[in-house]
mmCIF file of C-alpha atoms in Angstrom:
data_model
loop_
_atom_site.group_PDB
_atom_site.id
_atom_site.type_symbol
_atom_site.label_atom_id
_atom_site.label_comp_id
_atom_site.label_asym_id
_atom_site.label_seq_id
_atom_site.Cartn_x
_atom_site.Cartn_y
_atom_site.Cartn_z
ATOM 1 C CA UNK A 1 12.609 11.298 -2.260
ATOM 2 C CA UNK A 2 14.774 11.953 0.500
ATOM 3 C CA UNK A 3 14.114 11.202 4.332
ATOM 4 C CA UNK A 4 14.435 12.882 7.598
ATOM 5 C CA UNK A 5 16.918 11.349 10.483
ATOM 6 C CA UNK A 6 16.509 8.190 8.876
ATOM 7 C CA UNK A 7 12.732 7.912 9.237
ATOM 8 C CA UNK A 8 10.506 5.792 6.350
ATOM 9 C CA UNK A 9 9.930 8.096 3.641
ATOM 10 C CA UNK A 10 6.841 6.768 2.954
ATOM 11 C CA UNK A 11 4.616 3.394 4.245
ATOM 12 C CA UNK A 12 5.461 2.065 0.931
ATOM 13 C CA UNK A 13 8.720 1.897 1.040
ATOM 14 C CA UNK A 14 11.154 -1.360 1.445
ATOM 15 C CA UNK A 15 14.552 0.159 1.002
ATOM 16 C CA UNK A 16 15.405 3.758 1.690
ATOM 17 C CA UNK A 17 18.444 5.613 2.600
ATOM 18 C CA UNK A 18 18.262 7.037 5.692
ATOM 19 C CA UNK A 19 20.048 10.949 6.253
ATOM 20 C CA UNK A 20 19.592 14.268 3.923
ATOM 21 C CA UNK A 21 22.126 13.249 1.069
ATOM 22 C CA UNK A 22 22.681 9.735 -1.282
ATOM 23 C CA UNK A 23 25.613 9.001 1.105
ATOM 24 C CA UNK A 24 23.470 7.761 3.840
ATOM 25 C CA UNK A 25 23.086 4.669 4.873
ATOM 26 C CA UNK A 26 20.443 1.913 3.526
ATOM 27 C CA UNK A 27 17.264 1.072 5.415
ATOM 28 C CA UNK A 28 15.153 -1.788 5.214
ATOM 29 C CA UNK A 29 11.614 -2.631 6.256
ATOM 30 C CA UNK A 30 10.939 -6.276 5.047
ATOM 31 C CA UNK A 31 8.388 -6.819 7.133
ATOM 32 C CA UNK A 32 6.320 -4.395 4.661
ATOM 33 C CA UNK A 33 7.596 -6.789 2.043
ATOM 34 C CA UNK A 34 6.509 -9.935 3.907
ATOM 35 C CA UNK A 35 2.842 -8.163 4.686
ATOM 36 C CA UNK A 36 2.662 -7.441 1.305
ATOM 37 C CA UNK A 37 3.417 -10.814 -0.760
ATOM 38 C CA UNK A 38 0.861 -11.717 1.682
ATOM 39 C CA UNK A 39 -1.560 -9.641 0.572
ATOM 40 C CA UNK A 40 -1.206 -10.943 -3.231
ATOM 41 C CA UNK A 41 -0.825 -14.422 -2.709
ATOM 42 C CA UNK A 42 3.454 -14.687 -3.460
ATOM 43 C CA UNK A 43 5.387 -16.845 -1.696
ATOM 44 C CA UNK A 44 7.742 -15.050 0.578
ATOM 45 C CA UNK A 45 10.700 -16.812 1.825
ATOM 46 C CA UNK A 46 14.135 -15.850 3.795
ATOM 47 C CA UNK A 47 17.066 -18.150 3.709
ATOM 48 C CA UNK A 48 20.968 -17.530 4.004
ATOM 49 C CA UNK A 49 23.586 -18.196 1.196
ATOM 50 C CA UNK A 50 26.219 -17.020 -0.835
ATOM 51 C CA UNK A 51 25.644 -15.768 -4.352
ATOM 52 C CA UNK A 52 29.181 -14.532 -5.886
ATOM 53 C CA UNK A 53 27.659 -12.108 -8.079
ATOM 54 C CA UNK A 54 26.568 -9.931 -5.102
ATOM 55 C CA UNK A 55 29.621 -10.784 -2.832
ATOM 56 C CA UNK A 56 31.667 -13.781 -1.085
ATOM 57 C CA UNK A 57 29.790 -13.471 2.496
ATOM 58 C CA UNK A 58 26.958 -15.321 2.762
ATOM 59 C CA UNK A 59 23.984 -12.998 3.745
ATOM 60 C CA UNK A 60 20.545 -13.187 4.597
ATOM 61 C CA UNK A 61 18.260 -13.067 1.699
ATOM 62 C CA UNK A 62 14.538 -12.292 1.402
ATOM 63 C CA UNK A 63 12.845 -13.190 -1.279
ATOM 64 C CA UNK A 64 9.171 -12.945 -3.442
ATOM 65 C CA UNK A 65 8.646 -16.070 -5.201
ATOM 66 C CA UNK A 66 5.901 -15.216 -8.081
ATOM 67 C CA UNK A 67 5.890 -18.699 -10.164
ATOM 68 C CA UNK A 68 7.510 -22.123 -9.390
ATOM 69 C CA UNK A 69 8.696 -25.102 -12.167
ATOM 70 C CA UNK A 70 9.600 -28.353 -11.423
ATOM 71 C CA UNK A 71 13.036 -29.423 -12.137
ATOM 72 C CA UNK A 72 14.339 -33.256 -12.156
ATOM 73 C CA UNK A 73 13.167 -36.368 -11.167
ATOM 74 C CA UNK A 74 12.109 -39.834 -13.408
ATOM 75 C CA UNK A 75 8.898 -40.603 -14.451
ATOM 76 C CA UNK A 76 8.133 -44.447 -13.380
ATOM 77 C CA UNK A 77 5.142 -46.389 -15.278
ATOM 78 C CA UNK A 78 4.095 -49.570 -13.085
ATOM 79 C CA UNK A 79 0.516 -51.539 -14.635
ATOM 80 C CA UNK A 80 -0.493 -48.625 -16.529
ATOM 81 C CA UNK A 81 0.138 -46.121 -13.986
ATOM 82 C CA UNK A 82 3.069 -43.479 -13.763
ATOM 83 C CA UNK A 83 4.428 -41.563 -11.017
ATOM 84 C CA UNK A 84 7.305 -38.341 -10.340
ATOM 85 C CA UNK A 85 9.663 -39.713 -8.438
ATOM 86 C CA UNK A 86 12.447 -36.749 -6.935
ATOM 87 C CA UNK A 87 11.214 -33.908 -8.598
ATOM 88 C CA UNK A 88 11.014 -30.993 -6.785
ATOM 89 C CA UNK A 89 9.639 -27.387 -7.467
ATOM 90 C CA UNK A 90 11.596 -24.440 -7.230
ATOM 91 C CA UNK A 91 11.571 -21.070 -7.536
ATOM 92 C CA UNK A 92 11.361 -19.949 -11.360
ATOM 93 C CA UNK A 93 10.469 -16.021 -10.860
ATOM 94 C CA UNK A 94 11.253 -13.985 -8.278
ATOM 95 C CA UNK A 95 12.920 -11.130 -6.812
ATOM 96 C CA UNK A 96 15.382 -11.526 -3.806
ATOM 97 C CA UNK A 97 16.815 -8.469 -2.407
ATOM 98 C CA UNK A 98 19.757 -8.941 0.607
ATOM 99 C CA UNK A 99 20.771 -7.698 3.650
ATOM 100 C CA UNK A 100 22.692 -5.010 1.741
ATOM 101 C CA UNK A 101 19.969 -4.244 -0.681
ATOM 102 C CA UNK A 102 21.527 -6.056 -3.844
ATOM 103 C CA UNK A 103 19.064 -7.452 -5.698
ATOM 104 C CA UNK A 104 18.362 -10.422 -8.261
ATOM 105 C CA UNK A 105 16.221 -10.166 -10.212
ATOM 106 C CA UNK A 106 15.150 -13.662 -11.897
ATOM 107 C CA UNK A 107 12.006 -13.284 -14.646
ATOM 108 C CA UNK A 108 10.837 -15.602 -17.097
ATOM 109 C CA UNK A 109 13.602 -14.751 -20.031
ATOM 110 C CA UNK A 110 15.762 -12.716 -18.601
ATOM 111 C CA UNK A 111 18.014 -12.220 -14.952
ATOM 112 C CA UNK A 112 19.382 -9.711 -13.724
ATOM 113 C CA UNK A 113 21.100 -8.130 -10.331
ATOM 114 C CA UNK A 114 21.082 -4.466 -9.294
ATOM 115 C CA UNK A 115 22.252 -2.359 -6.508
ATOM 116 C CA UNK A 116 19.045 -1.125 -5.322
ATOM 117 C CA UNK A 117 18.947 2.119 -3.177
ATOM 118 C CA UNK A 118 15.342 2.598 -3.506
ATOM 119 C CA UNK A 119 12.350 0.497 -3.520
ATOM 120 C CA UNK A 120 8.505 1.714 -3.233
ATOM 121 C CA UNK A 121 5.804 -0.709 -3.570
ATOM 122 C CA UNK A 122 2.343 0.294 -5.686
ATOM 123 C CA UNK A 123 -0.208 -2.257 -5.822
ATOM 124 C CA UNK A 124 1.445 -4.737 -7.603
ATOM 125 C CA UNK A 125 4.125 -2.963 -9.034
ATOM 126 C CA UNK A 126 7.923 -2.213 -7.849
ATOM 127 C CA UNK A 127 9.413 1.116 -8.415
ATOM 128 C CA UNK A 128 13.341 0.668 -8.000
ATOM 129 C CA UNK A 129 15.908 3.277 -8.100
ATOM 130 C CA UNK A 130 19.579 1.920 -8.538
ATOM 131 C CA UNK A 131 22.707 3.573 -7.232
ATOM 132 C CA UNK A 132 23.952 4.674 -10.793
ATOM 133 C CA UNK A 133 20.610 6.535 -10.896
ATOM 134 C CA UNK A 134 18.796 3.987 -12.840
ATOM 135 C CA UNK A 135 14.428 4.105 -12.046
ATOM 136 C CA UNK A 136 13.042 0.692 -13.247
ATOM 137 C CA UNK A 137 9.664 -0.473 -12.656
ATOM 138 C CA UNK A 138 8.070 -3.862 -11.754
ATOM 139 C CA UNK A 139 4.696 -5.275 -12.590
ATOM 140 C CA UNK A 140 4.693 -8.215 -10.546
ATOM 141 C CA UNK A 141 1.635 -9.795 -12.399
ATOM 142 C CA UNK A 142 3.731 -10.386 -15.131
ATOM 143 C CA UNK A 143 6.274 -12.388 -13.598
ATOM 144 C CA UNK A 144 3.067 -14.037 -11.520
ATOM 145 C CA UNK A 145 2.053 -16.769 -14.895
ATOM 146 C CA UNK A 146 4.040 -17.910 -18.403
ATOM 147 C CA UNK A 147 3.619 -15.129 -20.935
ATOM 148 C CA UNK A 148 2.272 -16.769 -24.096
ATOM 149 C CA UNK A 149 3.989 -18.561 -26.541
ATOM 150 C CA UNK A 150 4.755 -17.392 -30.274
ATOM 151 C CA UNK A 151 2.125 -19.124 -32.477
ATOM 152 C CA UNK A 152 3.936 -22.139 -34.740
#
């Protein structure tokens, strides 16, 4: 898919490089993304911060939250009752793409982060391309509850 002068390829598209030839330069349009994880019910978030595996800058990062867990806190007991005390919830899947379109890719087994050149949104799936060529796709439902366990 190429563009022309920059412009969107498409309505679906998040990141696109703009001019007739893979040299151009990356284009964003996360407020598709943001309309979109509206749409479907995921929790879209932005916040700054470094992650080393993408570079030592910190950069803005915006991010698709599909499923939660809580992580720490002590369970009190008091006259029968019991209460979490300091645990929080935090994101447990998600994808979080940066200001430079690197992305990290967190699922429920596996992580992952990918220079992303291309990114189309259908329905509920992602379609990435990655600068070494690579197409992946997304189904976002899947990262959305816990797959099921093995049987004992």
């Amino acid at each position: 898919m190429g563009s022309f002068f920059g412009s969107k390829p498409s309505e679906a598209h998040v990141i696109w490089r703009s001019g007739r030839d893979a040299d151009g330069q990356k284009r964003f349009d996360f407020e598709y993304l943001e309309l979109w994880a509206a749409h479907f019910g995921i929790d879209y978030e932005e916040w700054e911060r470094v992650d080393h595996e993408r570079g030592e800058q910190a950069r803005k990062q915006h991010v698709c939250v599909f499923a939660r867990a809580e992580t720490g806190g002590t369970e009190v007991s008091l006259g029968g009752e019991s209460w979490s005390m300091d645990a929080a919830t935090k994101p447990r899947t998600f994808i979080e793409i940066d200001e430079a379109g690197m992305v990290r890719l967190q699922g429920w087994t596996t992580k992952t982060t990918l220079d992303v050149v291309e990114l189309v949104i259908d329905g509920t799936t992602l379609k990435l391309r990655t600068a070494d060529g690579q197409h992946k796709s997304l189904d976002t439902r899947r990262l959305s509850s816990r797959p099921d366990r093995e049987p004992a």
